[in-house]
Amino acid sequence: MTETVESREFQAETKALLALVTHSLYTDSEIFLRELISNASDALDRLRFESLTNSEMLEGDDRFEILLEIDKEGRKVTVSDSGIGMSREEAIANLGTIAKSGTGELRELLGGKGSAAHAAELIGRFGVGFYSSFMVADRVTVRTRRAGTIGGIEWESDGGGSYSIRDYEKTQRGTSITLHLKPADPENGMPDFADRWRISSIVKKHSDYITYPILLKPETKPGEEKTQEAPLNSMKPLWKRPASEVKPEEYAEFYRHISNDMSEPLRTIHFRAEGTFEYEALLYVPSTAPLDLYYVGAERGLRLFSKRVMIMERCEDLIPPYLRFIQGVVDASDLPLNISRQRLQQDHHITRIRKRITTKVLDLLTELFENDRETYLKLWAEFGRAIKEGASDWENKDRIVPLLLYASSNDPEKLTSFKEYVSRMKPEQEQIFYLTGESRGVIENSPHLEAVRQKGYEVLYMSEPVDELVLQYLNEFESKKLKSVGKGAIELGTEDEKKEAQKELEGKQEEFKPLTEFLQKTLGESIKEVRLSARLTTSPACLVVGEHEFSPMLERALRSQGAPKTKRVLEINPNHALIQRMRERLSGNAEDAFLPDAAEVLLGLSQLAEGSELSDPVKFNRSASEVLSKAI
């Protein structure tokens, strides 16, 4: 066949990563073998799955194995598999490009202070395990042929700025990766990876759980009879073993295998369901959130097996979206190996597994919340935004809402739950007060809090967009209604205090009527109504939405999708010096040129105070200049 040799440049991000890997990252150099074996296992998984519907992919050879070869004299290690293999295009995409979001962040982290200490963790976390080969090799040669195709390709690079790729006559399907090892230098962190004992021990340490046999090609001398390869790994999946027989380090190593996260998992859940429908589940709560946790298009779900054969790498139906950070595997013996995704979604077994897994995870979260708040706070910092989405799960809402945490005006250093808030409510308090906003800083400085804070009531700070979703499904907690201090009218204190405040406000209505009407007329295009405020103590004015209208934060989000802008109520503080001065000037001269500009400034300041953009920045700037010049 005609040979086609091509030299290609690495992607810029890949070059930067390879330079760091090649020259500075020797902290845990043995991870290269774990990464290559994991990739080989994935290739075998994919072939086994595809062959369920297309047996010709096996090409008459149903061996699923990983073979290691060591050339001590030539200082080479080769990792081969009989898996799915790669086409030329796939090799270019998989080996020449890091097609991952967050690559720039990876480069920054690897190149920053302490990069060597975190190299192994970062390489796995960002899904670039193949490149760890260049930690131990001066040159890497990849020979591969995709199952079901003719011919193959050879990819080669020294980890510099380029790689070569050419046609290669490969008779066996699958991939072989040959590492041309660097000289051994134990004193500087480079062990001798051409040593058979070392390779065997690394396999036992990191890859014992791999479900395919990992074979080490025996050493034979001229004239000696070839011996049969024996698996280096036990091949018994962790989830099939009793939890009492699995060591913590084995759980941690398997977690690293399935998640590409080199940090320790926060917690492990391992259980077996027995009865008419049996399955095993091994689940992990990560200690750090993946970079794509909140990306809409990111793949989710647990690995689904049937009789130890992986039938789906990402089964979204096994776990609700708000628990998408959970990693793990489920092995259900009664599922057919060739089940389609559509049938899987309709399978009542999957529904039962999902309910059980959800219960197990919520049990763990509740246990941490009640008995190990420090660990729960670490979990919340990473996954709290996702857990909040669970407020929409009607079946489990009563279990999820008590787990939600918020900052509040009670203690700036601590987060609080709804239950803890209720325990601190004043005897006369009937509502749980909250306020939404773009950030905690915006909320804390909001004029809407003034009267509430003066009365000593606690307010929950809801500063994340997902909080708006929570509020759509949560109207009350333990019979206490949730009340936004930025919506509708607000009444504070005992019944007698409420009546007295209402009476005082009504007494000023007539006095300030000319000013409210003037402001309504002047700002009519921008506001719905002007009224005296019971929520302000130090600010001159604020904007308020109706009780059942969108908050400013939610409205801004909806407007980005084309929703119309809604008008809000302008509340003015009758006790503020600016409002009183405007009332006096209006009564003395209704045509006072100062007043229209003051009205525009009042509106603009109210918009800025709630974190909104000015409706007309040019007009506000002109009016503010006029007011200042007249005042000075």
XYZ file of C-alpha atoms in Angstrom:
632
model
C 0.000 0.000 0.000
C 1.154 3.564 -0.625
C 2.752 5.073 2.450
C 1.673 8.532 3.500
C 4.008 10.241 5.986
C 2.937 13.510 7.498
C 4.566 15.842 9.994
C 2.240 17.939 12.106
C 2.612 20.633 14.740
C 1.058 20.134 18.140
C -1.722 22.469 19.246
C -0.233 25.461 21.101
C -1.755 24.373 24.426
C -0.418 20.845 23.920
C 3.096 22.166 23.318
C 3.027 24.119 26.554
C 1.735 21.131 28.492
C 4.299 18.744 27.007
C 7.148 21.101 27.836
C 6.091 21.092 31.477
C 5.492 17.354 31.605
C 8.767 16.501 29.895
C 11.054 18.726 31.939
C 9.631 19.235 35.391
C 7.093 16.695 36.559
C 8.744 13.691 38.188
C 6.846 13.585 41.488
C 4.874 10.442 40.694
C 6.312 9.251 37.409
C 4.838 5.749 37.698
C 1.393 7.133 36.907
C 2.223 6.804 33.196
C 1.554 3.058 33.350
C -1.723 3.455 35.202
C -2.898 6.003 32.620
C -1.949 3.843 29.624
C -3.585 0.754 31.121
C -6.742 2.732 31.886
C -6.855 3.955 28.288
C -6.387 0.375 27.069
C -9.210 -0.809 29.336
C -11.492 1.891 27.929
C -10.621 0.808 24.372
C -11.565 -2.778 25.242
C -14.813 -1.596 26.834
C -15.751 0.283 23.675
C -14.995 -2.668 21.442
C -16.966 -5.055 23.623
C -19.952 -2.692 23.552
C -19.846 -2.139 19.774
C -19.431 -5.852 19.126
C -22.758 -6.552 20.878
C -24.548 -5.217 17.813
C -21.797 -5.841 15.242
C -19.919 -9.077 15.871
C -17.751 -8.488 12.796
C -15.836 -5.918 14.836
C -14.163 -8.851 16.624
C -12.670 -10.102 13.344
C -12.942 -13.685 14.584
C -10.798 -12.943 17.655
C -12.694 -12.561 20.933
C -9.616 -12.040 23.103
C -9.869 -8.960 25.312
C -6.509 -8.399 26.945
C -3.730 -5.939 27.719
C -0.161 -7.041 27.044
C 2.979 -5.483 28.534
C 6.369 -6.046 26.947
C 9.708 -5.013 28.435
C 12.926 -4.713 26.444
C 15.497 -4.212 29.190
C 18.463 -3.944 26.838
C 16.735 -1.564 24.451
C 15.073 0.285 27.382
C 11.572 0.073 25.945
C 8.169 -0.621 27.479
C 5.196 -1.420 25.245
C 1.535 -1.417 26.309
C -0.729 -3.183 23.799
C -4.449 -3.867 23.766
C -6.863 -5.748 21.518
C -9.449 -2.996 21.781
C -11.257 -0.682 19.397
C -8.120 1.031 18.034
C -8.008 4.379 16.220
C -8.324 5.609 12.684
C -5.906 8.232 11.324
C -8.363 11.027 12.095
C -8.992 9.731 15.604
C -5.270 9.487 16.307
C -4.763 13.097 15.242
C -7.704 14.210 17.378
C -6.796 12.118 20.423
C -3.005 12.334 20.419
C -2.212 15.648 18.749
C -4.791 17.885 20.352
C -6.075 18.476 23.845
C -9.709 19.062 22.984
C -10.674 19.878 26.542
C -12.076 23.012 28.138
C -9.911 24.431 30.869
C -6.580 23.602 29.182
C -5.314 27.095 29.831
C -6.061 26.682 33.494
C -4.165 23.393 33.506
C -1.119 25.047 31.981
C -1.274 27.810 34.585
C -1.586 25.333 37.445
C 1.221 23.118 36.171
C 3.497 26.066 35.666
C 2.731 27.718 38.984
C 4.178 27.333 42.438
C 4.000 23.783 43.751
C 3.286 22.288 40.316
C 5.514 19.274 40.880
C 3.652 18.341 44.054
C 0.335 18.304 42.220
C 1.413 16.949 38.850
C -0.203 13.531 39.145
C -3.457 15.014 40.395
C -3.659 17.615 37.634
C -2.755 15.263 34.787
C -5.603 12.959 35.692
C -8.063 15.695 36.602
C -7.756 17.365 33.211
C -7.949 14.116 31.251
C -4.545 14.261 29.553
C -3.143 10.976 30.899
C -1.517 9.904 27.620
C 0.925 12.796 27.867
C 2.283 11.453 31.150
C 4.237 9.037 28.896
C 6.665 11.866 28.218
C 7.531 12.007 31.900
C 9.498 8.777 31.445
C 10.136 8.525 27.702
C 12.313 10.456 25.239
C 10.155 9.185 22.398
C 6.718 7.568 22.145
C 5.553 5.419 19.235
C 1.866 4.549 18.813
C 0.773 1.889 16.332
C -2.955 1.411 15.976
C -5.666 0.003 13.729
C -9.354 0.523 14.241
C -11.383 -2.686 14.496
C -13.230 -3.440 11.270
C -10.838 -1.485 9.023
C -7.857 -2.394 6.853
C -4.357 -1.126 7.542
C -3.225 1.079 10.390
C -1.160 4.117 11.286
C 1.983 4.894 13.240
C 2.149 8.055 15.341
C 5.428 9.181 16.855
C 6.756 12.133 18.828
C 9.648 13.094 21.075
C 7.398 15.422 23.088
C 8.693 18.506 21.300
C 6.695 20.784 19.070
C 5.593 18.239 16.486
C 4.713 14.646 15.740
C 4.755 12.433 12.666
C 2.022 10.157 11.423
C 2.232 7.600 8.619
C 0.443 4.564 7.259
C 1.516 1.337 8.889
C 0.716 -2.277 8.075
C -0.821 -3.545 11.329
C -2.466 -6.958 11.197
C -4.008 -6.999 14.676
C -6.738 -4.606 15.724
C -6.114 -2.350 18.688
C -3.272 -0.135 19.857
C 0.309 -0.615 20.995
C 2.214 2.221 22.660
C 5.982 1.898 22.884
C 7.872 4.134 25.294
C 11.572 4.647 24.552
C 12.600 5.186 28.157
C 14.799 7.916 29.524
C 17.917 6.805 31.428
C 17.164 5.631 34.964
C 18.066 8.263 37.557
C 16.636 7.203 40.971
C 18.331 10.044 42.852
C 16.391 12.595 40.805
C 13.078 10.764 40.829
C 13.418 8.626 37.690
C 13.193 4.884 38.593
C 14.212 2.109 36.231
C 10.967 1.296 34.423
C 12.679 -1.392 32.360
C 12.680 -3.515 35.506
C 10.082 -6.316 35.362
C 9.499 -6.382 39.122
C 8.818 -2.654 39.207
C 6.335 -2.864 36.328
C 4.545 -5.803 37.981
C 4.277 -3.991 41.309
C 2.897 -0.859 39.650
C 0.188 -2.922 37.948
C -0.718 -4.598 41.243
C -0.794 -1.264 43.034
C -2.791 0.794 40.537
C -4.595 -1.546 38.153
C -5.503 -4.714 40.024
C -9.240 -3.967 39.557
C -9.069 -3.763 35.735
C -11.596 -6.291 34.414
C -9.350 -7.484 31.576
C -6.221 -9.606 32.023
C -3.015 -7.575 32.122
C -0.304 -9.888 30.861
C 3.451 -9.447 31.051
C 5.229 -11.053 28.121
C 7.702 -13.557 29.612
C 11.426 -13.206 29.243
C 12.794 -15.980 27.034
C 16.361 -16.742 26.100
C 17.451 -18.528 22.913
C 16.663 -22.231 23.161
C 14.217 -21.814 26.055
C 10.596 -22.877 25.697
C 8.113 -19.993 25.712
C 6.071 -19.852 28.913
C 2.409 -18.850 29.175
C 1.684 -15.298 30.317
C -0.104 -15.051 33.656
C -2.318 -12.076 34.570
C -0.718 -9.526 36.859
C -4.122 -8.349 38.097
C -6.877 -10.162 39.976
C -9.539 -8.969 37.482
C -12.245 -9.103 40.143
C -14.074 -5.753 40.105
C -14.215 -3.961 43.428
C -17.985 -3.678 43.283
C -18.263 -7.478 43.176
C -16.265 -7.887 46.380
C -17.755 -7.520 49.886
C -17.137 -4.026 51.241
C -15.439 -5.539 54.293
C -12.737 -7.015 52.039
C -11.859 -3.827 50.148
C -9.091 -1.617 51.488
C -9.465 2.198 51.480
C -6.505 2.540 49.123
C -8.191 0.131 46.682
C -11.356 2.245 46.713
C -9.248 5.372 46.133
C -7.316 3.842 43.256
C -10.467 2.650 41.501
C -11.965 6.117 41.935
C -8.946 7.599 40.179
C -9.410 5.099 37.360
C -13.039 5.994 36.611
C -12.928 9.717 37.353
C -9.515 10.970 36.163
C -9.406 12.832 39.473
C -6.196 12.191 41.373
C -7.447 13.617 44.671
C -8.944 11.348 47.318
C -12.739 10.892 47.166
C -14.582 12.558 50.010
C -16.755 9.529 50.739
C -17.487 6.080 49.281
C -20.858 4.275 49.082
C -20.706 0.542 48.344
C -23.820 -1.620 48.537
C -25.519 -4.659 47.047
C -29.251 -4.862 46.385
C -30.719 -8.345 46.664
C -34.139 -9.822 45.975
C -36.058 -10.205 42.749
C -33.732 -7.699 41.070
C -30.071 -7.766 42.094
C -27.337 -5.266 41.414
C -24.169 -3.851 42.917
C -23.271 -0.177 43.153
C -19.995 1.517 44.017
C -20.408 5.279 44.305
C -18.062 8.113 45.168
C -18.548 11.646 46.434
C -15.577 13.583 44.982
C -13.650 16.071 47.076
C -13.317 18.553 44.190
C -15.784 19.566 41.506
C -14.937 18.790 37.858
C -14.357 21.827 35.688
C -17.425 21.103 33.561
C -19.877 20.496 36.436
C -22.041 23.438 35.374
C -21.503 23.194 31.603
C -24.792 22.469 29.863
C -23.329 20.101 27.288
C -21.075 18.126 29.649
C -21.607 14.353 29.782
C -23.115 13.005 33.003
C -23.986 9.707 34.575
C -22.632 6.530 36.114
C -21.009 3.615 34.329
C -23.585 0.882 33.778
C -22.506 -2.766 33.655
C -24.371 -6.012 33.162
C -22.554 -9.122 34.345
C -19.291 -7.128 34.456
C -19.686 -5.951 30.841
C -19.962 -2.185 30.471
C -23.057 -1.422 28.389
C -23.071 2.354 28.871
C -20.231 4.658 29.903
C -22.462 7.561 30.920
C -25.940 6.506 32.021
C -27.696 9.728 32.970
C -30.848 7.904 34.029
C -29.170 6.309 37.042
C -28.925 9.525 39.038
C -30.832 12.835 39.170
C -29.164 15.894 37.584
C -28.594 17.644 40.915
C -26.405 14.707 42.030
C -24.470 14.609 38.743
C -21.189 15.063 40.602
C -21.453 11.507 41.977
C -19.023 9.110 40.290
C -19.255 5.337 40.205
C -20.499 2.133 38.647
C -23.671 0.038 38.751
C -23.679 -3.620 37.724
C -27.202 -4.964 37.136
C -27.195 -8.649 36.227
C -30.724 -8.757 34.783
C -30.190 -6.102 32.111
C -29.677 -7.388 28.545
C -26.231 -6.564 27.165
C -27.591 -5.009 23.981
C -30.271 -2.837 25.574
C -30.863 0.415 23.684
C -30.736 3.833 25.312
C -34.446 4.345 24.614
C -35.402 1.013 26.213
C -33.075 1.752 29.094
C -34.914 4.978 29.860
C -38.193 3.044 30.016
C -36.865 0.107 32.038
C -38.487 -0.041 35.482
C -35.299 -1.587 36.883
C -33.420 1.625 36.108
C -36.104 3.640 37.893
C -35.721 1.476 40.986
C -31.934 1.756 40.915
C -32.140 5.532 40.541
C -34.458 5.819 43.555
C -32.199 3.627 45.683
C -29.039 5.475 44.687
C -30.672 8.836 45.353
C -31.762 7.641 48.799
C -28.275 6.333 49.578
C -26.597 9.589 48.575
C -29.105 11.723 50.480
C -28.614 9.473 53.522
C -24.893 10.193 53.364
C -25.374 13.937 52.875
C -27.769 14.049 55.815
C -25.353 12.091 58.006
C -22.521 14.495 57.154
C -24.752 17.513 57.668
C -25.841 16.379 61.123
C -22.675 14.725 62.421
C -19.724 16.097 60.455
C -20.496 19.690 59.516
C -16.861 20.458 58.685
C -16.786 17.797 55.959
C -20.237 18.808 54.753
C -19.079 22.411 54.370
C -16.215 21.239 52.162
C -18.696 19.288 50.065
C -21.082 22.243 49.949
C -18.352 24.593 48.749
C -17.781 22.321 45.742
C -21.290 21.068 44.948
C -23.761 23.298 46.789
C -25.015 24.985 43.633
C -25.866 21.596 42.118
C -27.559 20.313 45.281
C -29.785 23.412 45.337
C -31.250 22.281 42.018
C -32.770 19.373 43.956
C -35.440 21.696 45.350
C -37.351 20.880 42.151
C -37.382 17.133 42.995
C -40.849 16.829 44.540
C -40.237 13.268 45.687
C -37.138 14.182 47.704
C -37.722 17.876 48.315
C -38.346 17.421 52.054
C -34.952 15.736 52.382
C -33.033 18.209 50.224
C -34.298 21.570 51.497
C -33.002 20.981 55.072
C -29.533 20.436 53.558
C -29.391 23.849 51.863
C -27.037 26.448 53.330
C -26.995 30.227 53.009
C -25.067 33.188 54.288
C -27.161 35.439 56.481
C -27.105 38.647 58.489
C -26.830 36.588 61.693
C -23.135 35.663 61.380
C -20.935 36.887 58.501
C -18.558 33.944 58.989
C -21.023 31.032 59.030
C -23.553 29.519 56.664
C -26.936 28.576 58.056
C -29.791 26.212 57.211
C -33.500 26.998 57.144
C -34.003 24.963 60.321
C -31.283 26.886 62.139
C -32.789 30.163 60.928
C -36.232 29.193 62.245
C -34.730 28.313 65.636
C -33.493 31.912 65.952
C -36.693 33.650 64.833
C -38.198 36.263 67.140
C -41.414 35.236 68.951
C -43.547 37.597 66.887
C -41.834 36.758 63.575
C -44.065 34.912 61.133
C -41.895 34.906 57.997
C -38.434 33.812 56.884
C -36.841 36.916 55.395
C -34.480 36.703 52.445
C -33.066 38.886 49.684
C -31.633 37.901 46.299
C -28.859 39.789 44.538
C -25.841 39.548 42.271
C -23.423 39.069 45.165
C -23.285 39.031 48.927
C -21.758 42.506 48.876
C -24.674 43.918 46.875
C -27.194 42.269 49.207
C -25.519 43.388 52.431
C -25.505 46.996 51.268
C -29.038 46.957 49.876
C -31.380 49.655 51.223
C -34.115 46.991 51.415
C -32.444 45.629 54.562
C -32.473 48.840 56.566
C -35.689 48.539 58.558
C -35.401 44.770 58.852
C -31.889 45.077 60.217
C -32.924 47.893 62.572
C -35.600 45.646 64.037
C -33.044 42.866 64.567
C -34.516 40.363 62.116
C -32.220 37.888 60.377
C -32.127 37.876 56.563
C -30.887 35.056 54.319
C -28.582 36.183 51.496
C -29.365 34.409 48.205
C -26.665 35.452 45.760
C -26.569 32.612 43.209
C -28.769 32.375 40.087
C -29.874 28.871 41.133
C -31.482 30.394 44.238
C -34.183 31.786 41.978
C -34.976 28.189 40.989
C -35.124 27.169 44.650
C -37.648 29.919 45.342
C -39.888 28.722 42.501
C -40.371 25.443 44.390
C -40.084 26.615 47.977
C -42.789 28.853 49.436
C -42.452 27.912 53.088
C -40.406 25.905 55.572
C -41.906 24.396 58.727
C -45.089 26.443 58.140
C -43.084 29.686 57.954
C -43.627 31.579 54.701
C -40.574 32.834 52.814
C -40.685 36.586 52.321
C -38.387 38.689 50.136
C -37.592 42.031 51.764
C -37.314 43.417 48.233
C -40.833 42.483 47.134
C -44.249 43.919 47.898
C -45.148 45.729 51.104
C -43.359 44.848 54.310
C -44.630 44.858 57.881
C -42.343 44.394 60.862
C -42.697 43.987 64.619
C -45.556 42.967 66.852
C -49.167 43.570 65.840
C -49.220 46.805 67.848
C -45.963 47.970 66.226
C -47.287 47.163 62.763
C -50.474 49.162 63.400
C -48.495 52.103 64.765
C -46.118 52.124 61.778
C -49.035 51.927 59.354
C -50.791 54.774 61.094
C -47.650 56.932 60.980
C -47.177 56.245 57.281
C -50.793 57.028 56.464
C -50.425 60.308 58.360
C -47.671 61.387 55.986
C -49.449 60.331 52.794
C -51.260 63.635 52.329
C -48.188 65.657 53.244
C -46.048 63.961 50.603
C -48.777 63.512 47.997
C -47.566 66.418 45.795
C -44.054 64.928 45.713
C -45.187 61.371 44.945
C -47.397 62.690 42.141
C -44.539 64.827 40.789
C -42.159 61.882 40.802
C -44.794 59.686 39.169
C -45.279 62.227 36.399
C -41.559 62.881 35.909
C -40.445 59.248 35.977
C -43.630 57.727 34.608
C -41.919 55.936 31.707
C -39.468 54.207 34.062
C -41.561 53.236 37.084
C -44.913 51.697 37.910
C -45.797 53.689 41.042
C -44.363 55.957 43.760
C -45.204 55.382 47.432
C -43.878 56.049 50.893
C -41.634 53.345 52.313
C -41.776 51.362 55.548
C -38.530 49.501 54.807
C -36.089 52.443 54.571
C -34.335 54.132 57.490
C -31.162 55.741 56.050
C -31.501 55.676 52.235
C -33.674 58.181 50.347
C -35.324 55.646 47.993
C -35.350 52.109 46.646
C -37.043 50.085 43.917
C -39.482 47.328 44.846
C -41.114 44.619 42.731
C -44.554 43.138 43.227
C -44.998 40.182 45.564
C -45.320 37.727 42.687
C -43.078 39.425 40.136
C -39.546 38.517 39.105
C -36.701 39.733 41.280
C -34.200 42.116 39.629
C -31.600 39.312 39.373
C -34.032 36.903 37.697
C -35.390 39.599 35.427
C -31.885 40.429 34.188
C -31.293 36.756 33.408
C -34.589 36.514 31.515
C -33.973 39.745 29.633
C -30.794 38.233 28.195
C -33.138 35.709 26.560
C -35.420 38.368 25.146
C -37.924 38.875 27.992
C -39.336 42.426 28.329
C -38.292 44.763 31.121
C -40.859 45.256 33.891
C -41.548 48.493 35.715
C -41.073 48.632 39.468
C -42.369 50.654 42.395
C -40.229 53.541 43.639
C -40.428 53.779 47.417
C -39.238 57.014 49.054
C -38.197 57.563 52.662
C -40.269 60.426 54.117
C -37.749 60.864 56.951
C -34.724 61.363 54.712
C -33.331 64.896 54.376
C -33.189 64.742 50.561
C -36.853 63.702 50.264
C -37.951 66.347 52.752
C -35.933 69.019 50.913
C -37.486 67.998 47.587
C -40.961 68.255 49.155
C -40.165 71.741 50.491
C -38.796 72.997 47.140
C -41.783 71.585 45.305
C -44.228 73.359 47.623
C -42.313 76.622 47.152
C -41.914 76.384 43.370
C -43.498 73.631 41.281
C -41.410 74.763 38.285
C -38.093 74.449 40.135
C -35.581 73.203 37.491
C -33.648 71.351 40.197
C -36.442 68.854 40.872
C -36.581 66.893 37.567
C -32.827 66.325 37.727
C -33.083 65.303 41.396
C -35.817 62.816 40.453
C -33.584 61.230 37.783
C -30.698 61.011 40.258
C -33.005 59.413 42.831
C -34.059 56.759 40.323
C -30.471 56.100 39.205
C -29.203 55.725 42.765
C -32.001 53.244 43.463
C -31.041 51.187 40.416
C -27.368 51.134 41.382
C -28.183 50.170 44.979
C -29.923 46.977 43.869
C -27.116 46.025 41.482
C -28.990 46.907 38.282
C -27.691 48.868 35.319
C -28.788 52.449 34.831
C -31.740 52.606 32.455
C -30.275 55.730 30.833
C -26.621 56.356 31.838
C -26.303 59.505 29.714
C -29.398 61.069 31.267
C -28.294 60.093 34.776
C -24.845 61.588 34.230
C -26.306 64.866 32.988
C -28.822 65.081 35.833
C -26.193 64.245 38.470
C -23.950 67.004 37.086
C -26.815 69.516 37.243
C -27.746 68.580 40.809
C -24.137 68.816 41.981
C -23.541 72.150 40.280
C -26.688 73.652 41.821
C -25.914 72.191 45.241
C -22.357 73.568 45.228
